[in-house]
Amino acid sequence: MRPTGRLHLGHLVGALSNWSKLQDQYDCIFSVADWHALMGEYENASRMTEYSFEMVLDWLACGIDPKRAIIFIQSQIPAHLELQMIFSCLTPLGWLERNPTYKEQLREITSRDIQTYAFLGYPVLQAADILLYKAQAVPVGEDQLPHIELAREIARRFNFLYKTELFQDCDAILTPTPRLLGLDGRKMSKSYENAINLSDSEEIVREKISKMFTDPKRLRLKDPGHPDQCNVYSYYQIFASEQTSAVHEWCTAAAKGCTECKGILADRMISVLRPIQERRQAYASKPDVVKDILKEGQQKAQAIASETMQQVREAVFKHEL
Ligand code: SF4
């Protein structure tokens, strides 16, 4: 995950709640992808360390457990770049230019210049991130599926060219609720300024929810609404599923107005966020503990990465100098 600032509800629903459960089934490795973040934020790189730390606090607050998982910062393992370099050589340009996520981001992100060589090659670094640890599965959002497919293609091409079976196919793991829309109905993203952050205060959560887009056809209180066309309702479905039939009824019967409906949702969201914020505060008050967690993660990740790169060099160059 890229450290581009404090995490939001989209990260919780689309990734973190899933990651937390995956720790029961898999040996998990979670990387702070600061080199990926640099591709979009190279003009604000001085904040990367702060962002990385803040994000790890959010991870720990959401249940990522350093006793069961490896947590590390990507830029502390240079082997990611070595493997990316080798993969870059064998990745046809067309694979990257056709990538739908890349095209969407070029269209949607207008506040920063991302028309760079590195940004086009984003999925190549991602393939290196995955294959360096020979991951069997990667938990991703829907928008990342093309990148996982590219990682598979790169792995197959590497194996074919160097006559090896070093890399296996990796699977994508999607959460049951992979996509939470932002306040304005677009994908939730810090770049679009339409997110509720995990660390937002009660007051800010209420204010943001009060501005959410609703059913555009419900203009007056007495107009019956169409919950299936309302983003507020989709939040109920994710965060307050036991209330959805009641919401459906009061909306279609015009028994409650949107302001009241949003107020009830805000109460729920605040109760979802409160325990996360309390855990976050506990870690934030002990920064040395968090630094030790990252140091231990770096050592464990480095051990795996070194072994893979030894095998990669043997496969590519056949002889060491
Ligand atoms: Fe949406 Fe609730 Fe308003 Fe219905 S009452 S349109 S579900 S905000």
GROMACS .gro file of C-alpha atoms and ligand atoms in nm:
model
  329
    1MET     CA    1   0.000   0.000   0.000
    2ARG     CA    2   0.131   0.344  -0.094
    3PRO     CA    3   0.187   0.591   0.190
    4THR     CA    4   0.011   0.893   0.044
    5GLY     CA    5  -0.132   1.024   0.370
    6ARG     CA    6  -0.367   0.905   0.638
    7LEU     CA    7  -0.581   0.607   0.541
    8HIS     CA    8  -0.953   0.627   0.473
    9LEU     CA    9  -1.261   0.409   0.490
   10GLY     CA   10  -1.196   0.275   0.140
   11HIS     CA   11  -0.869   0.125   0.267
   12LEU     CA   12  -1.049  -0.027   0.565
   13VAL     CA   13  -1.325  -0.187   0.357
   14GLY     CA   14  -1.124  -0.273   0.047
   15ALA     CA   15  -0.803  -0.388   0.215
   16LEU     CA   16  -0.736  -0.367   0.585
   17SER     CA   17  -1.030  -0.564   0.720
   18ASN     CA   18  -0.943  -0.833   0.466
   19TRP     CA   19  -0.571  -0.824   0.550
   20SER     CA   20  -0.650  -0.863   0.914
   21LYS     CA   21  -0.846  -1.184   0.846
   22LEU     CA   22  -0.585  -1.318   0.602
   23GLN     CA   23  -0.337  -1.335   0.887
   24ASP     CA   24  -0.535  -1.636   1.017
   25GLN     CA   25  -0.486  -1.827   0.690
   26TYR     CA   26  -0.154  -1.716   0.539
   27ASP     CA   27   0.199  -1.607   0.620
   28CYS     CA   28   0.144  -1.242   0.531
   29ILE     CA   29   0.389  -0.976   0.417
   30PHE     CA   30   0.271  -0.613   0.419
   31SER     CA   31   0.487  -0.355   0.248
   32VAL     CA   32   0.477   0.023   0.278
   33ALA     CA   33   0.518   0.094  -0.093
   34ASP     CA   34   0.700   0.425  -0.065
   35TRP     CA   35   0.872   0.394  -0.403
   36HIS     CA   36   0.529   0.355  -0.561
   37ALA     CA   37   0.413   0.663  -0.375
   38LEU     CA   38   0.714   0.857  -0.499
   39MET     CA   39   0.596   0.804  -0.858
   40GLY     CA   40   0.293   1.023  -0.794
   41GLU     CA   41   0.428   1.241  -0.513
   42TYR     CA   42   0.786   1.308  -0.620
   43GLU     CA   43   0.732   1.681  -0.568
   44ASN     CA   44   0.633   1.622  -0.202
   45ALA     CA   45   0.884   1.347  -0.122
   46SER     CA   46   0.993   1.512   0.202
   47ARG     CA   47   0.668   1.398   0.364
   48MET     CA   48   0.714   1.032   0.269
   49THR     CA   49   0.869   0.927   0.602
   50GLU     CA   50   0.590   1.091   0.798
   51TYR     CA   51   0.328   0.935   0.569
   52SER     CA   52   0.486   0.590   0.602
   53PHE     CA   53   0.481   0.612   0.979
   54GLU     CA   54   0.122   0.738   0.985
   55MET     CA   55   0.012   0.455   0.759
   56VAL     CA   56   0.176   0.189   0.972
   57LEU     CA   57  -0.009   0.335   1.272
   58ASP     CA   58  -0.334   0.293   1.078
   59TRP     CA   59  -0.242  -0.067   0.990
   60LEU     CA   60  -0.168  -0.158   1.349
   61ALA     CA   61  -0.487   0.016   1.461
   62CYS     CA   62  -0.689  -0.192   1.214
   63GLY     CA   63  -0.552  -0.523   1.341
   64ILE     CA   64  -0.236  -0.594   1.141
   65ASP     CA   65  -0.041  -0.801   1.389
   66PRO     CA   66   0.341  -0.778   1.380
   67LYS     CA   67   0.367  -1.106   1.570
   68ARG     CA   68   0.205  -1.291   1.281
   69ALA     CA   69   0.294  -1.080   0.975
   70ILE     CA   70   0.603  -0.913   0.828
   71ILE     CA   71   0.562  -0.536   0.805
   72PHE     CA   72   0.835  -0.341   0.626
   73ILE     CA   73   0.914  -0.032   0.419
   74GLN     CA   74   0.979  -0.107   0.051
   75SER     CA   75   1.269   0.137   0.006
   76GLN     CA   76   1.464  -0.039   0.281
   77ILE     CA   77   1.492  -0.348   0.056
   78PRO     CA   78   1.689  -0.242  -0.259
   79ALA     CA   79   1.629  -0.582  -0.420
   80HIS     CA   80   1.285  -0.455  -0.530
   81LEU     CA   81   1.461  -0.221  -0.774
   82GLU     CA   82   1.706  -0.481  -0.896
   83LEU     CA   83   1.425  -0.719  -0.983
   84GLN     CA   84   1.223  -0.433  -1.137
   85MET     CA   85   1.519  -0.352  -1.363
   86ILE     CA   86   1.538  -0.710  -1.488
   87PHE     CA   87   1.161  -0.726  -1.539
   88SER     CA   88   1.166  -0.389  -1.720
   89CYS     CA   89   1.397  -0.537  -1.981
   90LEU     CA   90   1.154  -0.813  -2.072
   91THR     CA   91   0.821  -0.627  -2.040
   92PRO     CA   92   0.684  -0.512  -2.379
   93LEU     CA   93   0.578  -0.146  -2.379
   94GLY     CA   94   0.234  -0.236  -2.516
   95TRP     CA   95   0.147  -0.432  -2.200
   96LEU     CA   96   0.193  -0.115  -1.996
   97GLU     CA   97   0.031   0.128  -2.240
   98ARG     CA   98  -0.284  -0.084  -2.259
   99ASN     CA   99  -0.322  -0.105  -1.880
  100PRO     CA  100  -0.675   0.029  -1.802
  101THR     CA  101  -0.580   0.150  -1.452
  102TYR     CA  102  -0.300   0.360  -1.599
  103LYS     CA  103  -0.536   0.514  -1.855
  104GLU     CA  104  -0.798   0.589  -1.589
  105GLN     CA  105  -0.545   0.758  -1.363
  106LEU     CA  106  -0.411   0.973  -1.645
  107ARG     CA  107  -0.769   1.086  -1.706
  108GLU     CA  108  -0.875   1.139  -1.344
  109ILE     CA  109  -0.563   1.275  -1.172
  110THR     CA  110  -0.516   1.626  -1.300
  111SER     CA  111  -0.365   1.786  -0.989
  112ARG     CA  112  -0.022   1.623  -1.041
  113ASP     CA  113   0.195   1.543  -1.340
  114ILE     CA  114   0.205   1.164  -1.361
  115GLN     CA  115   0.299   1.142  -1.728
  116THR     CA  116   0.637   0.997  -1.643
  117TYR     CA  117   0.849   0.697  -1.733
  118ALA     CA  118   0.824   0.561  -1.378
  119PHE     CA  119   0.445   0.588  -1.359
  120LEU     CA  120   0.399   0.395  -1.681
  121GLY     CA  121   0.620   0.123  -1.533
  122TYR     CA  122   0.432   0.112  -1.203
  123PRO     CA  123   0.304  -0.245  -1.260
  124VAL     CA  124   0.659  -0.368  -1.330
  125LEU     CA  125   0.771  -0.258  -0.983
  126GLN     CA  126   0.453  -0.411  -0.846
  127ALA     CA  127   0.540  -0.741  -1.016
  128ALA     CA  128   0.884  -0.724  -0.852
  129ASP     CA  129   0.720  -0.656  -0.513
  130ILE     CA  130   0.508  -0.968  -0.549
  131LEU     CA  131   0.755  -1.206  -0.707
  132LEU     CA  132   1.050  -1.111  -0.488
  133TYR     CA  133   0.867  -1.291  -0.208
  134LYS     CA  134   0.720  -1.557  -0.441
  135ALA     CA  135   0.374  -1.462  -0.318
  136GLN     CA  136   0.100  -1.716  -0.387
  137ALA     CA  137  -0.177  -1.461  -0.347
  138VAL     CA  138  -0.215  -1.086  -0.332
  139PRO     CA  139  -0.506  -0.907  -0.165
  140VAL     CA  140  -0.608  -0.623  -0.399
  141GLY     CA  141  -0.895  -0.397  -0.497
  142GLU     CA  142  -1.075  -0.448  -0.828
  143ASP     CA  143  -0.877  -0.166  -0.990
  144GLN     CA  144  -0.555  -0.357  -0.929
  145LEU     CA  145  -0.663  -0.676  -1.106
  146PRO     CA  146  -0.493  -0.578  -1.435
  147HIS     CA  147  -0.168  -0.531  -1.242
  148ILE     CA  148  -0.188  -0.881  -1.096
  149GLU     CA  149  -0.247  -1.016  -1.445
  150LEU     CA  150   0.061  -0.826  -1.564
  151ALA     CA  151   0.265  -0.975  -1.279
  152ARG     CA  152   0.157  -1.320  -1.396
  153GLU     CA  153   0.252  -1.237  -1.755
  154ILE     CA  154   0.592  -1.106  -1.649
  155ALA     CA  155   0.655  -1.415  -1.435
  156ARG     CA  156   0.567  -1.644  -1.728
  157ARG     CA  157   0.785  -1.446  -1.968
  158PHE     CA  158   1.077  -1.457  -1.726
  159ASN     CA  159   1.039  -1.834  -1.682
  160PHE     CA  160   1.013  -1.884  -2.058
  161LEU     CA  161   1.313  -1.668  -2.148
  162TYR     CA  162   1.545  -1.810  -1.884
  163LYS     CA  163   1.414  -2.166  -1.896
  164THR     CA  164   1.328  -2.180  -1.530
  165GLU     CA  165   1.029  -2.241  -1.306
  166LEU     CA  166   1.140  -1.989  -1.048
  167PHE     CA  167   0.814  -1.793  -1.041
  168GLN     CA  168   0.466  -1.938  -1.001
  169ASP     CA  169   0.135  -1.773  -1.089
  170CYS     CA  170  -0.006  -1.558  -0.809
  171ASP     CA  171  -0.379  -1.517  -0.744
  172ALA     CA  172  -0.570  -1.203  -0.659
  173ILE     CA  173  -0.780  -1.209  -0.343
  174LEU     CA  174  -1.077  -0.973  -0.358
  175THR     CA  175  -1.270  -0.872  -0.048
  176PRO     CA  176  -1.648  -0.934  -0.040
  177THR     CA  177  -1.697  -0.553  -0.058
  178PRO     CA  178  -1.410  -0.451  -0.281
  179ARG     CA  179  -1.517  -0.100  -0.364
  180LEU     CA  180  -1.654   0.173  -0.140
  181LEU     CA  181  -1.749   0.487  -0.328
  182GLY     CA  182  -1.630   0.828  -0.217
  183LEU     CA  183  -1.858   1.101  -0.083
  184ASP     CA  184  -1.922   1.226  -0.437
  185GLY     CA  185  -1.998   0.882  -0.584
  186ARG     CA  186  -1.659   0.839  -0.753
  187LYS     CA  187  -1.397   0.590  -0.633
  188MET     CA  188  -1.288   0.691  -0.282
  189SER     CA  189  -0.944   0.845  -0.308
  190LYS     CA  190  -0.733   1.106  -0.134
  191SER     CA  191  -0.657   1.246  -0.480
  192TYR     CA  192  -1.027   1.311  -0.541
  193GLU     CA  193  -1.074   1.468  -0.195
  194ASN     CA  194  -1.385   1.259  -0.136
  195ALA     CA  195  -1.273   1.033   0.151
  196ILE     CA  196  -1.355   0.985   0.519
  197ASN     CA  197  -1.021   0.925   0.693
  198LEU     CA  198  -0.981   0.664   0.966
  199SER     CA  199  -0.845   0.939   1.191
  200ASP     CA  200  -1.119   1.198   1.121
  201SER     CA  201  -1.278   1.347   1.432
  202GLU     CA  202  -1.645   1.299   1.511
  203GLU     CA  203  -1.718   1.651   1.395
  204ILE     CA  204  -1.545   1.602   1.060
  205VAL     CA  205  -1.718   1.266   1.001
  206ARG     CA  206  -2.057   1.433   1.057
  207GLU     CA  207  -1.971   1.723   0.830
  208LYS     CA  208  -1.846   1.497   0.549
  209ILE     CA  209  -2.148   1.267   0.564
  210SER     CA  210  -2.383   1.566   0.562
  211LYS     CA  211  -2.234   1.663   0.223
  212MET     CA  212  -2.265   1.318   0.065
  213PHE     CA  213  -2.442   1.288  -0.270
  214THR     CA  214  -2.785   1.123  -0.240
  215ASP     CA  215  -3.060   1.011  -0.480
  216PRO     CA  216  -3.060   1.296  -0.735
  217LYS     CA  217  -3.433   1.248  -0.799
  218ARG     CA  218  -3.528   1.312  -0.435
  219LEU     CA  219  -3.548   1.688  -0.429
  220ARG     CA  220  -3.804   1.748  -0.150
  221LEU     CA  221  -3.877   1.570   0.178
  222LYS     CA  222  -4.209   1.441   0.049
  223ASP     CA  223  -4.055   1.289  -0.268
  224PRO     CA  224  -4.013   0.910  -0.235
  225GLY     CA  225  -3.644   0.817  -0.273
  226HIS     CA  226  -3.462   0.543  -0.464
  227PRO     CA  227  -3.216   0.391  -0.216
  228ASP     CA  228  -3.044   0.182  -0.481
  229GLN     CA  229  -2.940   0.504  -0.652
  230CYS     CA  230  -2.815   0.665  -0.331
  231ASN     CA  231  -2.457   0.649  -0.208
  232VAL     CA  232  -2.565   0.694   0.155
  233TYR     CA  233  -2.764   0.372   0.127
  234SER     CA  234  -2.458   0.189  -0.005
  235TYR     CA  235  -2.275   0.292   0.315
  236TYR     CA  236  -2.560   0.146   0.521
  237GLN     CA  237  -2.522  -0.178   0.328
  238ILE     CA  238  -2.156  -0.199   0.422
  239PHE     CA  239  -2.144  -0.055   0.773
  240ALA     CA  240  -2.497  -0.105   0.910
  241SER     CA  241  -2.640  -0.398   0.715
  242GLU     CA  242  -2.901  -0.475   0.984
  243GLN     CA  243  -3.057  -0.133   0.920
  244THR     CA  244  -3.086  -0.154   0.541
  245SER     CA  245  -3.450  -0.272   0.529
  246ALA     CA  246  -3.554   0.008   0.764
  247VAL     CA  247  -3.365   0.264   0.555
  248HIS     CA  248  -3.520   0.127   0.238
  249GLU     CA  249  -3.866   0.163   0.389
  250TRP     CA  250  -3.827   0.517   0.525
  251CYS     CA  251  -3.666   0.633   0.203
  252THR     CA  252  -3.919   0.488  -0.044
  253ALA     CA  253  -4.210   0.598   0.176
  254ALA     CA  254  -4.058   0.946   0.223
  255ALA     CA  255  -4.093   0.892   0.599
  256LYS     CA  256  -3.753   1.042   0.682
  257GLY     CA  257  -3.551   1.310   0.510
  258CYS     CA  258  -3.197   1.274   0.385
  259THR     CA  259  -3.056   1.491   0.665
  260GLU     CA  260  -3.194   1.258   0.932
  261CYS     CA  261  -3.088   0.949   0.735
  262LYS     CA  262  -2.734   1.083   0.711
  263GLY     CA  263  -2.728   1.170   1.083
  264ILE     CA  264  -2.810   0.807   1.175
  265LEU     CA  265  -2.536   0.685   0.939
  266ALA     CA  266  -2.287   0.930   1.094
  267ASP     CA  267  -2.359   0.786   1.442
  268ARG     CA  268  -2.277   0.440   1.311
  269MET     CA  269  -1.960   0.549   1.134
  270ILE     CA  270  -1.834   0.718   1.449
  271SER     CA  271  -1.888   0.399   1.649
  272VAL     CA  272  -1.701   0.199   1.380
  273LEU     CA  273  -1.407   0.438   1.389
  274ARG     CA  274  -1.379   0.493   1.765
  275PRO     CA  275  -1.200   0.166   1.862
  276ILE     CA  276  -0.963   0.203   1.565
  277GLN     CA  277  -0.874   0.554   1.675
  278GLU     CA  278  -0.815   0.441   2.034
  279ARG     CA  279  -0.573   0.167   1.924
  280ARG     CA  280  -0.401   0.413   1.692
  281GLN     CA  281  -0.347   0.657   1.975
  282ALA     CA  282  -0.195   0.381   2.190
  283TYR     CA  283   0.069   0.305   1.922
  284ALA     CA  284   0.125   0.672   1.840
  285SER     CA  285   0.225   0.732   2.201
  286LYS     CA  286   0.504   0.468   2.168
  287PRO     CA  287   0.690   0.548   1.842
  288ASP     CA  288   0.994   0.337   1.941
  289VAL     CA  289   0.775   0.027   1.952
  290VAL     CA  290   0.658   0.099   1.595
  291LYS     CA  291   1.017   0.157   1.477
  292ASP     CA  292   1.123  -0.178   1.627
  293ILE     CA  293   0.835  -0.350   1.447
  294LEU     CA  294   0.957  -0.204   1.116
  295LYS     CA  295   1.319  -0.299   1.184
  296GLU     CA  296   1.230  -0.658   1.255
  297GLY     CA  297   1.011  -0.664   0.942
  298GLN     CA  298   1.299  -0.532   0.732
  299GLN     CA  299   1.531  -0.808   0.852
  300LYS     CA  300   1.281  -1.081   0.776
  301ALA     CA  301   1.191  -0.939   0.432
  302GLN     CA  302   1.559  -0.893   0.345
  303ALA     CA  303   1.633  -1.259   0.416
  304ILE     CA  304   1.363  -1.374   0.169
  305ALA     CA  305   1.454  -1.112  -0.092
  306SER     CA  306   1.826  -1.204  -0.086
  307GLU     CA  307   1.751  -1.570  -0.150
  308THR     CA  308   1.520  -1.491  -0.443
  309MET     CA  309   1.769  -1.251  -0.603
  310GLN     CA  310   2.043  -1.512  -0.580
  311GLN     CA  311   1.816  -1.746  -0.778
  312VAL     CA  312   1.720  -1.470  -1.025
  313ARG     CA  313   2.084  -1.386  -1.098
  314GLU     CA  314   2.167  -1.750  -1.150
  315ALA     CA  315   1.873  -1.789  -1.388
  316VAL     CA  316   1.950  -1.474  -1.591
  317PHE     CA  317   2.329  -1.456  -1.602
  318LYS     CA  318   2.409  -1.822  -1.540
  319HIS     CA  319   2.753  -1.718  -1.405
  320GLU     CA  320   2.847  -1.476  -1.125
  321LEU     CA  321   3.157  -1.259  -1.179
  322SF4    FE1  322  -3.042   0.832   0.045
  322SF4    FE2  323  -3.134   0.813   0.292
  322SF4    FE3  324  -3.201   1.021   0.136
  322SF4    FE4  325  -3.297   0.780   0.085
  322SF4     S1  326  -3.337   0.900   0.268
  322SF4     S2  327  -3.213   0.923  -0.068
  322SF4     S3  328  -3.124   0.646   0.143
  322SF4     S4  329  -2.995   0.971   0.212
   0.00000   0.00000   0.00000
